[in-house]
């Protein structure tokens, strides 16, 4: 065993979530050590994120957190609180959530009204006017592109809801590095190329983590923010027996293609589109590109992984063609290239696609897991929520029976962290997709 080190808190995972948690824990005056198996911050799932900043969620807490996080991204330098060099940038382009029976606007617009998220309701005619070249046909449910039904016409149309303040972060990996650098400025230490091989406890409380090679990091607080490796880490810690919601790694692909003519305005980026009707989402980018991702339609097989280390990070033509062909159905001017181009990542998917931000049955061992590909946008607030949770539970709060509430400084709204409990009833209002 190599000589060990002692600290106040260990965060496992230096993605955008783990780095945000490290920053906020360091701000409380704790000595923080962050451990990550990669060679730098944000090099795991974060680097493959489409980094969309939107507010559509199926719970009040989810919408409130997303709207609070909006103000963090819009004033990123102020949020970080330190000069960290080049900054990730929030690009405001708006987002249109197209109508779909699986997630009707009547289910989540009341949440927008409660939180104060600005929006515009568009009928099919308005959608066609605001997004020239779009096909406003309603094709639900999504179908495989090799089925005749996919190519059938429709006389039914759909509209959507536009949130003009939505957008995306231009460089998700840089955003994680910004948070990590700010955490270092607050006194945190990052140990890269370090894999946790054991979690030690005594008397019902976590005491240390052991790294491959023998280094032991002792601490009374450990936060699991390990993304797709989070389930394995919980097993090492011996936690999870009282979880009502599980997590599992899933492989995902996002296609990169040139946007069709007219999609982007001359002076900016066209709106992102959430299109569960066809099973895709679209996100433009500066330079005329378009990202096309999937929303896990039932007609496509889920790519669950037994071991995230064995994921194939090369995009496949089958997934690329399916996603881009669906996008071309919505945007008839889009061309489907004959060569797959894009990124592959791994989601840490919760059973109900809603994250778990909670304590566990092992005192001092906390989890920020099951982020399901939809929590990048909330990372700045997740850091603050987890710091508040740790502070109050360590001070004796019984979070399992009287959930901690976090009040956002930008909106003044309280977020009930019981929504993200490991013991919650599964969120039956979830779309069952990356949309949450």
Tab-separated table of C-alpha atoms in Angstrom:
chain	number	residue	atom	x	y	z
A	1	UNK	CA	0.000	0.000	0.000
A	2	UNK	CA	1.334	3.404	-0.993
A	3	UNK	CA	1.285	6.272	1.506
A	4	UNK	CA	-2.225	7.672	1.827
A	5	UNK	CA	-3.572	11.179	1.956
A	6	UNK	CA	-6.353	12.655	4.015
A	7	UNK	CA	-8.966	15.178	2.963
A	8	UNK	CA	-12.478	16.362	3.841
A	9	UNK	CA	-14.295	15.110	0.750
A	10	UNK	CA	-13.592	12.947	-2.284
A	11	UNK	CA	-15.518	13.430	-5.523
A	12	UNK	CA	-15.264	10.511	-7.941
A	13	UNK	CA	-15.645	11.766	-11.495
A	14	UNK	CA	-14.387	14.965	-13.110
A	15	UNK	CA	-17.100	15.395	-15.704
A	16	UNK	CA	-19.246	18.499	-15.749
A	17	UNK	CA	-21.307	17.207	-12.780
A	18	UNK	CA	-18.372	16.095	-10.641
A	19	UNK	CA	-16.391	19.257	-11.355
A	20	UNK	CA	-19.389	21.419	-10.424
A	21	UNK	CA	-19.800	19.515	-7.154
A	22	UNK	CA	-16.094	19.892	-6.391
A	23	UNK	CA	-16.305	23.655	-6.918
A	24	UNK	CA	-19.258	24.074	-4.590
A	25	UNK	CA	-17.879	21.785	-1.878
A	26	UNK	CA	-14.574	23.667	-2.004
A	27	UNK	CA	-16.481	26.933	-1.586
A	28	UNK	CA	-17.783	25.626	1.744
A	29	UNK	CA	-14.205	25.512	3.023
A	30	UNK	CA	-13.726	21.761	2.660
A	31	UNK	CA	-10.535	20.241	1.338
A	32	UNK	CA	-11.644	18.398	-1.786
A	33	UNK	CA	-9.881	15.729	-3.824
A	34	UNK	CA	-11.354	14.751	-7.201
A	35	UNK	CA	-10.422	11.397	-8.716
A	36	UNK	CA	-10.973	10.535	-12.376
A	37	UNK	CA	-9.760	7.681	-14.550
A	38	UNK	CA	-9.247	9.982	-17.571
A	39	UNK	CA	-6.334	12.348	-18.176
A	40	UNK	CA	-8.346	15.529	-17.753
A	41	UNK	CA	-11.700	17.026	-16.790
A	42	UNK	CA	-14.714	16.391	-19.004
A	43	UNK	CA	-13.150	13.633	-21.089
A	44	UNK	CA	-15.850	11.019	-20.446
A	45	UNK	CA	-19.556	11.324	-21.184
A	46	UNK	CA	-19.372	15.102	-20.925
A	47	UNK	CA	-17.231	15.342	-24.060
A	48	UNK	CA	-19.936	13.605	-26.118
A	49	UNK	CA	-22.789	15.763	-24.826
A	50	UNK	CA	-24.841	17.864	-27.233
A	51	UNK	CA	-24.860	20.400	-24.366
A	52	UNK	CA	-28.397	21.604	-25.055
A	53	UNK	CA	-29.737	24.070	-22.497
A	54	UNK	CA	-33.502	23.641	-22.324
A	55	UNK	CA	-36.221	23.752	-19.664
A	56	UNK	CA	-38.675	21.020	-20.669
A	57	UNK	CA	-38.866	18.441	-17.870
A	58	UNK	CA	-41.651	16.364	-16.392
A	59	UNK	CA	-41.204	17.546	-12.786
A	60	UNK	CA	-41.434	20.943	-11.149
A	61	UNK	CA	-38.008	20.442	-9.577
A	62	UNK	CA	-36.531	19.572	-12.986
A	63	UNK	CA	-37.932	22.687	-14.663
A	64	UNK	CA	-36.909	24.900	-11.734
A	65	UNK	CA	-33.352	23.555	-11.739
A	66	UNK	CA	-33.034	24.023	-15.498
A	67	UNK	CA	-34.319	27.613	-15.365
A	68	UNK	CA	-32.005	28.418	-12.432
A	69	UNK	CA	-29.085	26.915	-14.392
A	70	UNK	CA	-29.943	29.092	-17.389
A	71	UNK	CA	-28.793	32.151	-15.472
A	72	UNK	CA	-25.551	30.418	-14.512
A	73	UNK	CA	-24.703	29.676	-18.145
A	74	UNK	CA	-25.745	33.150	-19.289
A	75	UNK	CA	-23.262	34.701	-16.816
A	76	UNK	CA	-20.647	31.939	-16.876
A	77	UNK	CA	-17.635	33.976	-15.781
A	78	UNK	CA	-19.538	35.285	-12.776
A	79	UNK	CA	-20.691	31.791	-11.874
A	80	UNK	CA	-17.144	30.457	-11.887
A	81	UNK	CA	-15.887	33.312	-9.756
A	82	UNK	CA	-12.281	32.965	-10.945
A	83	UNK	CA	-10.262	33.802	-14.040
A	84	UNK	CA	-9.820	30.410	-15.684
A	85	UNK	CA	-8.778	31.506	-19.170
A	86	UNK	CA	-10.822	30.639	-22.251
A	87	UNK	CA	-14.494	30.108	-21.415
A	88	UNK	CA	-17.206	27.853	-22.776
A	89	UNK	CA	-19.919	30.018	-24.292
A	90	UNK	CA	-23.699	29.816	-24.087
A	91	UNK	CA	-25.278	30.261	-27.530
A	92	UNK	CA	-28.895	31.453	-27.269
A	93	UNK	CA	-30.763	30.071	-30.282
A	94	UNK	CA	-34.120	29.000	-28.861
A	95	UNK	CA	-35.667	25.544	-28.816
A	96	UNK	CA	-38.914	24.251	-30.274
A	97	UNK	CA	-40.558	21.270	-28.572
A	98	UNK	CA	-42.799	19.727	-31.214
A	99	UNK	CA	-46.154	18.370	-30.112
A	100	UNK	CA	-46.374	14.666	-29.327
A	101	UNK	CA	-49.010	12.672	-27.478
A	102	UNK	CA	-46.337	10.979	-25.343
A	103	UNK	CA	-45.413	14.337	-23.761
A	104	UNK	CA	-48.276	16.775	-24.392
A	105	UNK	CA	-47.684	20.432	-23.751
A	106	UNK	CA	-50.568	20.389	-21.275
A	107	UNK	CA	-48.375	18.278	-19.010
A	108	UNK	CA	-45.434	20.646	-18.721
A	109	UNK	CA	-46.583	24.160	-19.694
A	110	UNK	CA	-48.179	24.599	-16.249
A	111	UNK	CA	-44.692	23.976	-14.819
A	112	UNK	CA	-43.310	26.741	-17.061
A	113	UNK	CA	-46.035	29.023	-15.729
A	114	UNK	CA	-45.157	28.192	-12.121
A	115	UNK	CA	-41.448	28.751	-12.644
A	116	UNK	CA	-41.714	31.733	-14.980
A	117	UNK	CA	-40.092	30.275	-18.101
A	118	UNK	CA	-41.006	32.454	-21.133
A	119	UNK	CA	-42.508	30.560	-24.061
A	120	UNK	CA	-44.553	30.917	-27.235
A	121	UNK	CA	-47.199	28.429	-28.358
A	122	UNK	CA	-47.087	27.792	-32.105
A	123	UNK	CA	-49.700	26.099	-34.237
A	124	UNK	CA	-48.685	24.300	-37.438
A	125	UNK	CA	-49.012	27.455	-39.550
A	126	UNK	CA	-46.804	29.448	-37.175
A	127	UNK	CA	-44.253	26.641	-37.041
A	128	UNK	CA	-44.055	26.589	-40.854
A	129	UNK	CA	-43.694	30.382	-40.934
A	130	UNK	CA	-41.012	30.583	-38.242
A	131	UNK	CA	-39.014	27.627	-39.578
A	132	UNK	CA	-39.177	27.799	-43.386
A	133	UNK	CA	-38.687	24.430	-45.041
A	134	UNK	CA	-39.900	22.334	-42.106
A	135	UNK	CA	-42.410	19.527	-42.638
A	136	UNK	CA	-45.188	20.032	-40.077
A	137	UNK	CA	-46.623	16.538	-40.547
A	138	UNK	CA	-47.505	14.431	-37.514
A	139	UNK	CA	-45.975	10.957	-37.918
A	140	UNK	CA	-46.283	9.443	-34.442
A	141	UNK	CA	-45.255	6.839	-33.491
A	142	UNK	CA	-41.653	6.776	-34.770
A	143	UNK	CA	-40.940	3.965	-37.207
A	144	UNK	CA	-37.900	2.200	-38.596
A	145	UNK	CA	-36.735	3.683	-41.877
A	146	UNK	CA	-36.822	0.253	-43.535
A	147	UNK	CA	-40.581	-0.010	-42.919
A	148	UNK	CA	-43.032	1.127	-45.606
A	149	UNK	CA	-45.053	2.982	-42.965
A	150	UNK	CA	-42.142	5.366	-42.371
A	151	UNK	CA	-42.491	6.731	-45.890
A	152	UNK	CA	-46.278	7.074	-45.809
A	153	UNK	CA	-47.736	10.552	-46.034
A	154	UNK	CA	-49.945	12.206	-43.455
A	155	UNK	CA	-52.638	14.860	-43.455
A	156	UNK	CA	-52.309	15.446	-39.711
A	157	UNK	CA	-50.123	18.353	-38.584
A	158	UNK	CA	-48.432	19.459	-35.407
A	159	UNK	CA	-47.299	22.659	-33.777
A	160	UNK	CA	-44.914	23.223	-30.922
A	161	UNK	CA	-43.773	25.367	-28.030
A	162	UNK	CA	-40.797	27.669	-28.462
A	163	UNK	CA	-38.615	28.692	-25.537
A	164	UNK	CA	-36.592	31.574	-27.010
A	165	UNK	CA	-34.068	31.661	-24.146
A	166	UNK	CA	-32.885	28.085	-24.715
A	167	UNK	CA	-29.692	27.234	-26.576
A	168	UNK	CA	-26.517	25.250	-26.098
A	169	UNK	CA	-23.008	25.420	-24.662
A	170	UNK	CA	-20.437	25.592	-27.435
A	171	UNK	CA	-17.802	23.314	-25.864
A	172	UNK	CA	-19.013	20.904	-23.158
A	173	UNK	CA	-15.550	19.593	-22.330
A	174	UNK	CA	-14.258	23.141	-21.894
A	175	UNK	CA	-17.198	23.853	-19.576
A	176	UNK	CA	-16.068	20.979	-17.338
A	177	UNK	CA	-12.483	22.243	-17.429
A	178	UNK	CA	-13.702	25.720	-16.480
A	179	UNK	CA	-15.459	24.284	-13.437
A	180	UNK	CA	-12.438	22.157	-12.530
A	181	UNK	CA	-10.065	25.122	-12.811
A	182	UNK	CA	-12.376	27.230	-10.653
A	183	UNK	CA	-12.456	24.400	-8.106
A	184	UNK	CA	-8.637	24.312	-8.093
A	185	UNK	CA	-8.639	28.062	-7.490
A	186	UNK	CA	-10.817	27.338	-4.440
A	187	UNK	CA	-8.264	24.797	-3.188
A	188	UNK	CA	-9.508	21.518	-4.696
A	189	UNK	CA	-7.022	18.926	-5.959
A	190	UNK	CA	-7.610	16.789	-9.066
A	191	UNK	CA	-5.983	13.376	-9.432
A	192	UNK	CA	-6.312	12.124	-12.997
A	193	UNK	CA	-5.573	8.647	-14.344
A	194	UNK	CA	-6.787	7.283	-11.034
A	195	UNK	CA	-9.271	4.403	-10.905
A	196	UNK	CA	-11.101	3.624	-7.678
A	197	UNK	CA	-10.792	-0.073	-6.866
A	198	UNK	CA	-12.206	-0.103	-3.309
A	199	UNK	CA	-14.402	1.954	-1.010
A	200	UNK	CA	-13.704	1.471	2.687
A	201	UNK	CA	-16.032	2.023	5.616
A	202	UNK	CA	-16.142	1.524	9.356
A	203	UNK	CA	-19.010	1.744	11.811
A	204	UNK	CA	-21.515	2.362	9.030
A	205	UNK	CA	-19.632	5.337	7.584
A	206	UNK	CA	-17.400	5.719	4.555
A	207	UNK	CA	-13.762	6.260	5.477
A	208	UNK	CA	-11.642	6.089	2.317
A	209	UNK	CA	-11.279	5.157	-1.317
A	210	UNK	CA	-8.402	3.116	-2.673
A	211	UNK	CA	-6.962	3.717	-6.129
A	212	UNK	CA	-5.370	1.256	-8.513
A	213	UNK	CA	-1.706	1.211	-7.565
A	214	UNK	CA	-2.434	1.284	-3.856
A	215	UNK	CA	-2.917	4.962	-2.964
A	216	UNK	CA	-5.567	5.470	-0.315
A	217	UNK	CA	-7.493	8.729	0.024
A	218	UNK	CA	-9.149	8.989	3.420
A	219	UNK	CA	-12.242	11.169	3.847
A	220	UNK	CA	-15.525	11.152	5.780
A	221	UNK	CA	-17.436	12.264	2.660
A	222	UNK	CA	-17.376	10.618	-0.773
A	223	UNK	CA	-19.531	11.689	-3.725
A	224	UNK	CA	-20.172	9.243	-6.564
A	225	UNK	CA	-20.343	11.305	-9.779
A	226	UNK	CA	-18.785	8.586	-11.907
A	227	UNK	CA	-21.278	8.687	-14.786
A	228	UNK	CA	-21.617	5.314	-16.523
A	229	UNK	CA	-19.319	3.752	-13.921
A	230	UNK	CA	-21.580	4.870	-11.055
A	231	UNK	CA	-23.347	1.528	-10.666
A	232	UNK	CA	-20.040	-0.289	-10.346
A	233	UNK	CA	-18.874	2.239	-7.754
A	234	UNK	CA	-22.049	1.749	-5.721
A	235	UNK	CA	-21.297	-1.974	-5.675
A	236	UNK	CA	-17.805	-1.266	-4.335
A	237	UNK	CA	-19.364	0.846	-1.588
A	238	UNK	CA	-21.990	-1.784	-0.807
A	239	UNK	CA	-24.884	0.656	-1.332
A	240	UNK	CA	-28.071	0.379	-3.338
A	241	UNK	CA	-30.170	-2.088	-1.338
A	242	UNK	CA	-32.741	0.618	-0.548
A	243	UNK	CA	-32.776	2.212	-4.015
A	244	UNK	CA	-36.155	2.077	-5.744
A	245	UNK	CA	-34.601	3.395	-8.969
A	246	UNK	CA	-31.667	1.719	-10.685
A	247	UNK	CA	-29.068	2.987	-13.148
A	248	UNK	CA	-27.509	1.361	-16.186
A	249	UNK	CA	-25.024	2.472	-18.889
A	250	UNK	CA	-26.327	2.987	-22.435
A	251	UNK	CA	-24.384	3.661	-25.637
A	252	UNK	CA	-25.558	6.658	-27.661
A	253	UNK	CA	-24.617	8.206	-31.002
A	254	UNK	CA	-25.059	11.778	-32.221
A	255	UNK	CA	-24.710	12.441	-35.948
A	256	UNK	CA	-22.981	15.530	-37.346
A	257	UNK	CA	-24.158	16.763	-40.764
A	258	UNK	CA	-24.313	20.017	-42.723
A	259	UNK	CA	-27.564	21.852	-42.018
A	260	UNK	CA	-29.952	22.308	-44.956
A	261	UNK	CA	-29.990	25.643	-46.709
A	262	UNK	CA	-32.073	28.175	-44.812
A	263	UNK	CA	-31.968	26.406	-41.449
A	264	UNK	CA	-29.511	28.886	-39.973
A	265	UNK	CA	-30.182	32.634	-40.230
A	266	UNK	CA	-27.426	34.694	-41.805
A	267	UNK	CA	-26.354	36.133	-38.471
A	268	UNK	CA	-26.711	33.172	-36.143
A	269	UNK	CA	-27.799	29.623	-35.418
A	270	UNK	CA	-31.201	28.111	-36.089
A	271	UNK	CA	-33.334	26.851	-33.209
A	272	UNK	CA	-32.864	23.466	-31.612
A	273	UNK	CA	-35.782	21.081	-32.133
A	274	UNK	CA	-37.040	18.355	-29.800
A	275	UNK	CA	-38.949	15.990	-32.078
A	276	UNK	CA	-40.197	12.970	-30.136
A	277	UNK	CA	-42.818	12.570	-32.886
A	278	UNK	CA	-40.062	11.246	-35.171
A	279	UNK	CA	-37.708	10.100	-32.402
A	280	UNK	CA	-34.935	12.688	-32.824
A	281	UNK	CA	-33.618	16.023	-31.652
A	282	UNK	CA	-31.742	18.641	-33.689
A	283	UNK	CA	-29.188	21.200	-32.562
A	284	UNK	CA	-27.419	23.630	-34.844
A	285	UNK	CA	-23.951	24.982	-34.350
A	286	UNK	CA	-21.875	27.930	-35.487
A	287	UNK	CA	-20.400	27.254	-38.913
A	288	UNK	CA	-23.477	25.729	-40.510
A	289	UNK	CA	-23.479	22.315	-38.866
A	290	UNK	CA	-26.340	20.307	-37.425
A	291	UNK	CA	-26.278	17.697	-34.653
A	292	UNK	CA	-28.887	14.940	-34.833
A	293	UNK	CA	-29.509	12.740	-31.813
A	294	UNK	CA	-32.103	10.137	-30.926
A	295	UNK	CA	-34.865	10.180	-28.314
A	296	UNK	CA	-34.936	6.413	-27.797
A	297	UNK	CA	-38.019	5.542	-29.882
A	298	UNK	CA	-39.514	2.117	-29.147
A	299	UNK	CA	-38.795	0.967	-32.699
A	300	UNK	CA	-35.028	1.187	-32.143
A	301	UNK	CA	-33.101	-1.261	-29.944
A	302	UNK	CA	-31.542	0.267	-26.827
A	303	UNK	CA	-27.797	-0.257	-26.697
A	304	UNK	CA	-27.380	-1.246	-23.052
A	305	UNK	CA	-23.849	-2.000	-21.865
A	306	UNK	CA	-22.706	-4.509	-19.300
A	307	UNK	CA	-19.310	-2.799	-19.153
A	308	UNK	CA	-18.848	0.853	-20.206
A	309	UNK	CA	-15.149	0.147	-20.745
A	310	UNK	CA	-16.054	-2.066	-23.696
A	311	UNK	CA	-18.025	0.552	-25.638
A	312	UNK	CA	-17.245	0.986	-29.338
A	313	UNK	CA	-16.654	4.725	-29.803
A	314	UNK	CA	-16.947	4.624	-33.586
A	315	UNK	CA	-20.246	5.856	-35.089
A	316	UNK	CA	-22.149	3.229	-37.043
A	317	UNK	CA	-23.789	3.702	-40.420
A	318	UNK	CA	-27.004	2.005	-39.283
A	319	UNK	CA	-27.665	4.477	-36.445
A	320	UNK	CA	-26.357	7.444	-38.441
A	321	UNK	CA	-28.614	6.695	-41.402
A	322	UNK	CA	-31.676	6.127	-39.236
A	323	UNK	CA	-31.265	9.372	-37.285
A	324	UNK	CA	-30.370	11.572	-40.238
A	325	UNK	CA	-33.127	10.084	-42.432
A	326	UNK	CA	-35.658	10.908	-39.727
A	327	UNK	CA	-34.228	14.420	-39.567
A	328	UNK	CA	-34.592	14.680	-43.350
A	329	UNK	CA	-38.255	13.763	-42.993
A	330	UNK	CA	-38.677	16.817	-40.769
A	331	UNK	CA	-36.295	18.969	-42.847
A	332	UNK	CA	-36.786	17.857	-46.468
A	333	UNK	CA	-33.849	19.969	-47.617
A	334	UNK	CA	-31.426	17.898	-45.541
A	335	UNK	CA	-29.180	15.466	-47.391
A	336	UNK	CA	-28.171	12.110	-45.901
A	337	UNK	CA	-24.406	11.608	-46.363
A	338	UNK	CA	-23.185	8.130	-47.275
A	339	UNK	CA	-20.532	8.166	-44.577
A	340	UNK	CA	-21.224	8.214	-40.838
A	341	UNK	CA	-19.828	11.180	-38.939
A	342	UNK	CA	-20.482	12.062	-35.326
A	343	UNK	CA	-19.676	11.215	-31.725
A	344	UNK	CA	-20.400	8.263	-29.472
A	345	UNK	CA	-20.927	8.544	-25.746
A	346	UNK	CA	-22.369	6.599	-22.827
A	347	UNK	CA	-25.380	7.705	-20.788
A	348	UNK	CA	-25.789	6.758	-17.129
A	349	UNK	CA	-29.515	6.049	-17.414
A	350	UNK	CA	-31.919	5.943	-14.477
A	351	UNK	CA	-34.981	3.699	-14.759
A	352	UNK	CA	-37.258	6.733	-15.104
A	353	UNK	CA	-34.722	8.999	-16.860
A	354	UNK	CA	-34.682	11.298	-13.813
A	355	UNK	CA	-31.378	11.728	-11.927
A	356	UNK	CA	-30.587	10.562	-8.414
A	357	UNK	CA	-29.042	13.285	-6.237
A	358	UNK	CA	-29.045	11.856	-2.738
A	359	UNK	CA	-27.333	10.388	0.287
A	360	UNK	CA	-27.162	6.586	0.649
A	361	UNK	CA	-27.509	4.037	3.424
A	362	UNK	CA	-23.742	4.344	3.989
A	363	UNK	CA	-23.242	7.541	5.972
A	364	UNK	CA	-21.047	10.043	4.155
A	365	UNK	CA	-21.461	8.344	0.757
A	366	UNK	CA	-23.488	10.497	-1.643
A	367	UNK	CA	-24.555	9.991	-5.256
A	368	UNK	CA	-25.088	12.290	-8.252
A	369	UNK	CA	-25.937	9.613	-10.786
A	370	UNK	CA	-28.473	8.508	-13.388
A	371	UNK	CA	-28.084	11.758	-15.286
A	372	UNK	CA	-29.535	10.068	-18.389
A	373	UNK	CA	-28.003	12.362	-20.987
A	374	UNK	CA	-30.196	15.280	-19.905
A	375	UNK	CA	-28.392	16.841	-16.942
A	376	UNK	CA	-25.437	18.647	-18.534
A	377	UNK	CA	-27.585	21.769	-18.606
A	378	UNK	CA	-28.219	21.542	-14.858
A	379	UNK	CA	-24.622	20.932	-13.776
A	380	UNK	CA	-23.976	24.380	-12.236
A	381	UNK	CA	-27.061	23.993	-10.045
A	382	UNK	CA	-26.425	20.314	-9.309
A	383	UNK	CA	-23.116	21.348	-7.748
A	384	UNK	CA	-24.913	23.758	-5.447
A	385	UNK	CA	-27.745	21.333	-4.646
A	386	UNK	CA	-25.304	18.586	-3.707
A	387	UNK	CA	-23.276	20.951	-1.532
A	388	UNK	CA	-26.464	21.993	0.257
A	389	UNK	CA	-27.468	18.361	0.678
A	390	UNK	CA	-24.088	17.399	2.113
A	391	UNK	CA	-24.074	20.398	4.455
A	392	UNK	CA	-27.524	19.680	5.873
A	393	UNK	CA	-27.259	15.887	6.119
A	394	UNK	CA	-23.842	16.120	7.797
A	395	UNK	CA	-25.414	18.587	10.232
A	396	UNK	CA	-28.052	15.994	11.137
A	397	UNK	CA	-30.928	16.622	8.718
A	398	UNK	CA	-33.127	13.570	8.048
A	399	UNK	CA	-33.312	14.004	4.282
A	400	UNK	CA	-35.141	10.694	3.778
A	401	UNK	CA	-38.157	11.909	5.766
A	402	UNK	CA	-37.914	15.696	5.428
A	403	UNK	CA	-36.209	16.344	2.095
A	404	UNK	CA	-33.698	19.152	1.850
A	405	UNK	CA	-34.824	22.154	-0.182
A	406	UNK	CA	-32.394	24.299	-2.123
A	407	UNK	CA	-33.245	27.920	-2.954
A	408	UNK	CA	-31.759	29.197	-6.209
A	409	UNK	CA	-30.138	32.633	-5.877
A	410	UNK	CA	-31.102	33.677	-9.409
A	411	UNK	CA	-34.786	32.744	-9.407
A	412	UNK	CA	-35.464	32.750	-5.675
A	413	UNK	CA	-37.327	29.464	-6.162
A	414	UNK	CA	-36.984	26.445	-3.883
A	415	UNK	CA	-36.137	23.038	-5.348
A	416	UNK	CA	-37.371	19.980	-3.445
A	417	UNK	CA	-34.444	17.559	-3.572
A	418	UNK	CA	-36.789	14.746	-2.626
A	419	UNK	CA	-37.717	14.656	-6.332
A	420	UNK	CA	-34.279	13.167	-6.963
A	421	UNK	CA	-34.356	10.704	-4.035
A	422	UNK	CA	-32.977	7.208	-4.401
A	423	UNK	CA	-36.154	6.024	-2.642
A	424	UNK	CA	-38.684	7.922	-4.722
A	425	UNK	CA	-41.608	6.499	-6.589
A	426	UNK	CA	-40.600	6.189	-10.202
A	427	UNK	CA	-41.479	9.276	-12.211
A	428	UNK	CA	-44.498	8.102	-14.193
A	429	UNK	CA	-44.701	11.486	-15.888
A	430	UNK	CA	-41.359	10.934	-17.590
A	431	UNK	CA	-41.308	10.704	-21.374
A	432	UNK	CA	-39.093	7.638	-20.968
A	433	UNK	CA	-36.492	9.296	-23.174
A	434	UNK	CA	-33.492	11.607	-22.941
A	435	UNK	CA	-36.026	14.451	-22.710
A	436	UNK	CA	-36.715	13.380	-19.127
